[in-house]
Amino acid sequence: MTDAAQARKRALDVVEAMAPNPPVGGLQPELRLIDDLGFDSLRLVELTMALEDALELDPIPQARLAGVMTVDAVQDLAAEMKGSGS
């Protein structure tokens, strides 16, 4: 498994573990963090810190987080950040 694939899988695991309202059937890429999974602003900050820890990343820049609204976007960000050597 590539670093990017591992990062995507680990990000999915972190989101699933932290989701306040996880769906019964499991996470789907199109699920929205706030509207579907119940994340609030504090929980999103905690998610960011958990991703940084789980993937051993440098702090994720705030500008990169602005468009991250779905499970798939979290996975894309994790793969990108891990691939950039952060």
Coordinates of C-alpha atoms in Angstrom, one line a residue:
M1 CA 0.0 0.0 0.0
T2 CA 1.4 3.4 -0.9
D3 CA 1.9 6.2 1.6
A4 CA -1.0 8.1 0.1
A5 CA -3.3 5.1 0.3
Q6 CA -2.2 4.4 3.9
A7 CA -2.8 8.1 4.7
R8 CA -6.3 7.9 3.2
K9 CA -7.2 4.8 5.2
R10 CA -5.8 6.2 8.5
A11 CA -7.7 9.5 7.9
L12 CA -10.9 7.5 7.4
D13 CA -10.2 5.6 10.7
V14 CA -9.7 8.9 12.6
V15 CA -12.8 10.5 11.2
E16 CA -14.9 7.5 12.0
A17 CA -13.5 7.3 15.5
M18 CA -14.2 11.0 16.2
A19 CA -17.5 11.5 14.4
P20 CA -20.2 12.6 16.9
N21 CA -23.0 11.0 14.8
P22 CA -21.4 8.2 12.8
P23 CA -23.8 6.5 10.3
V24 CA -24.9 3.0 11.0
G25 CA -23.7 1.7 7.6
G26 CA -20.3 3.2 7.9
L27 CA -18.7 6.3 6.5
Q28 CA -19.1 7.2 2.8
P29 CA -16.8 9.6 0.9
E30 CA -19.6 12.1 0.2
L31 CA -20.7 12.5 3.9
R32 CA -20.3 16.1 5.2
L33 CA -18.4 16.5 8.4
I34 CA -20.8 19.1 9.9
D35 CA -24.2 18.4 8.4
D36 CA -24.0 14.6 8.2
L37 CA -21.6 13.6 10.9
G38 CA -22.3 16.3 13.5
F39 CA -18.8 17.9 13.9
D40 CA -18.8 21.3 15.4
S41 CA -16.0 23.8 15.3
L42 CA -14.2 22.5 18.4
R43 CA -14.5 18.9 17.2
L44 CA -13.0 20.0 13.8
V45 CA -10.0 21.4 15.6
E46 CA -9.6 18.2 17.5
L47 CA -10.0 16.2 14.3
T48 CA -7.2 18.3 12.7
M49 CA -4.9 17.6 15.7
A50 CA -5.7 13.9 15.7
L51 CA -4.9 13.7 12.0
E52 CA -1.6 15.5 12.5
D53 CA -0.7 13.0 15.3
A54 CA -1.9 9.9 13.6
L55 CA -0.1 10.7 10.4
E56 CA 2.9 12.4 12.0
L57 CA 2.3 15.6 10.0
D58 CA 3.5 19.1 10.6
P59 CA 0.7 21.4 11.6
I60 CA -1.8 21.7 8.8
P61 CA -2.1 25.3 7.6
Q62 CA -5.5 26.9 8.2
A63 CA -5.8 27.9 4.6
R64 CA -5.7 24.2 3.6
L65 CA -8.6 23.4 5.9
A66 CA -11.0 25.9 4.5
G67 CA -12.5 23.7 1.8
V68 CA -12.4 20.4 3.7
M69 CA -16.0 19.6 4.2
T70 CA -16.5 15.9 3.4
V71 CA -14.9 12.6 4.4
D72 CA -13.3 12.4 1.0
A73 CA -11.8 15.9 1.3
V74 CA -10.2 14.8 4.6
Q75 CA -8.8 11.8 2.9
D76 CA -7.5 13.9 0.0
L77 CA -5.8 16.3 2.4
A78 CA -4.2 13.5 4.4
A79 CA -2.8 11.9 1.3
E80 CA -1.6 15.3 0.0
M81 CA 0.1 16.3 3.2
K82 CA 1.7 12.9 3.7
G83 CA 2.9 12.9 0.1
S84 CA 4.5 16.3 0.5
G85 CA 6.7 15.0 3.2
S86 CA 5.0 17.0 6.0

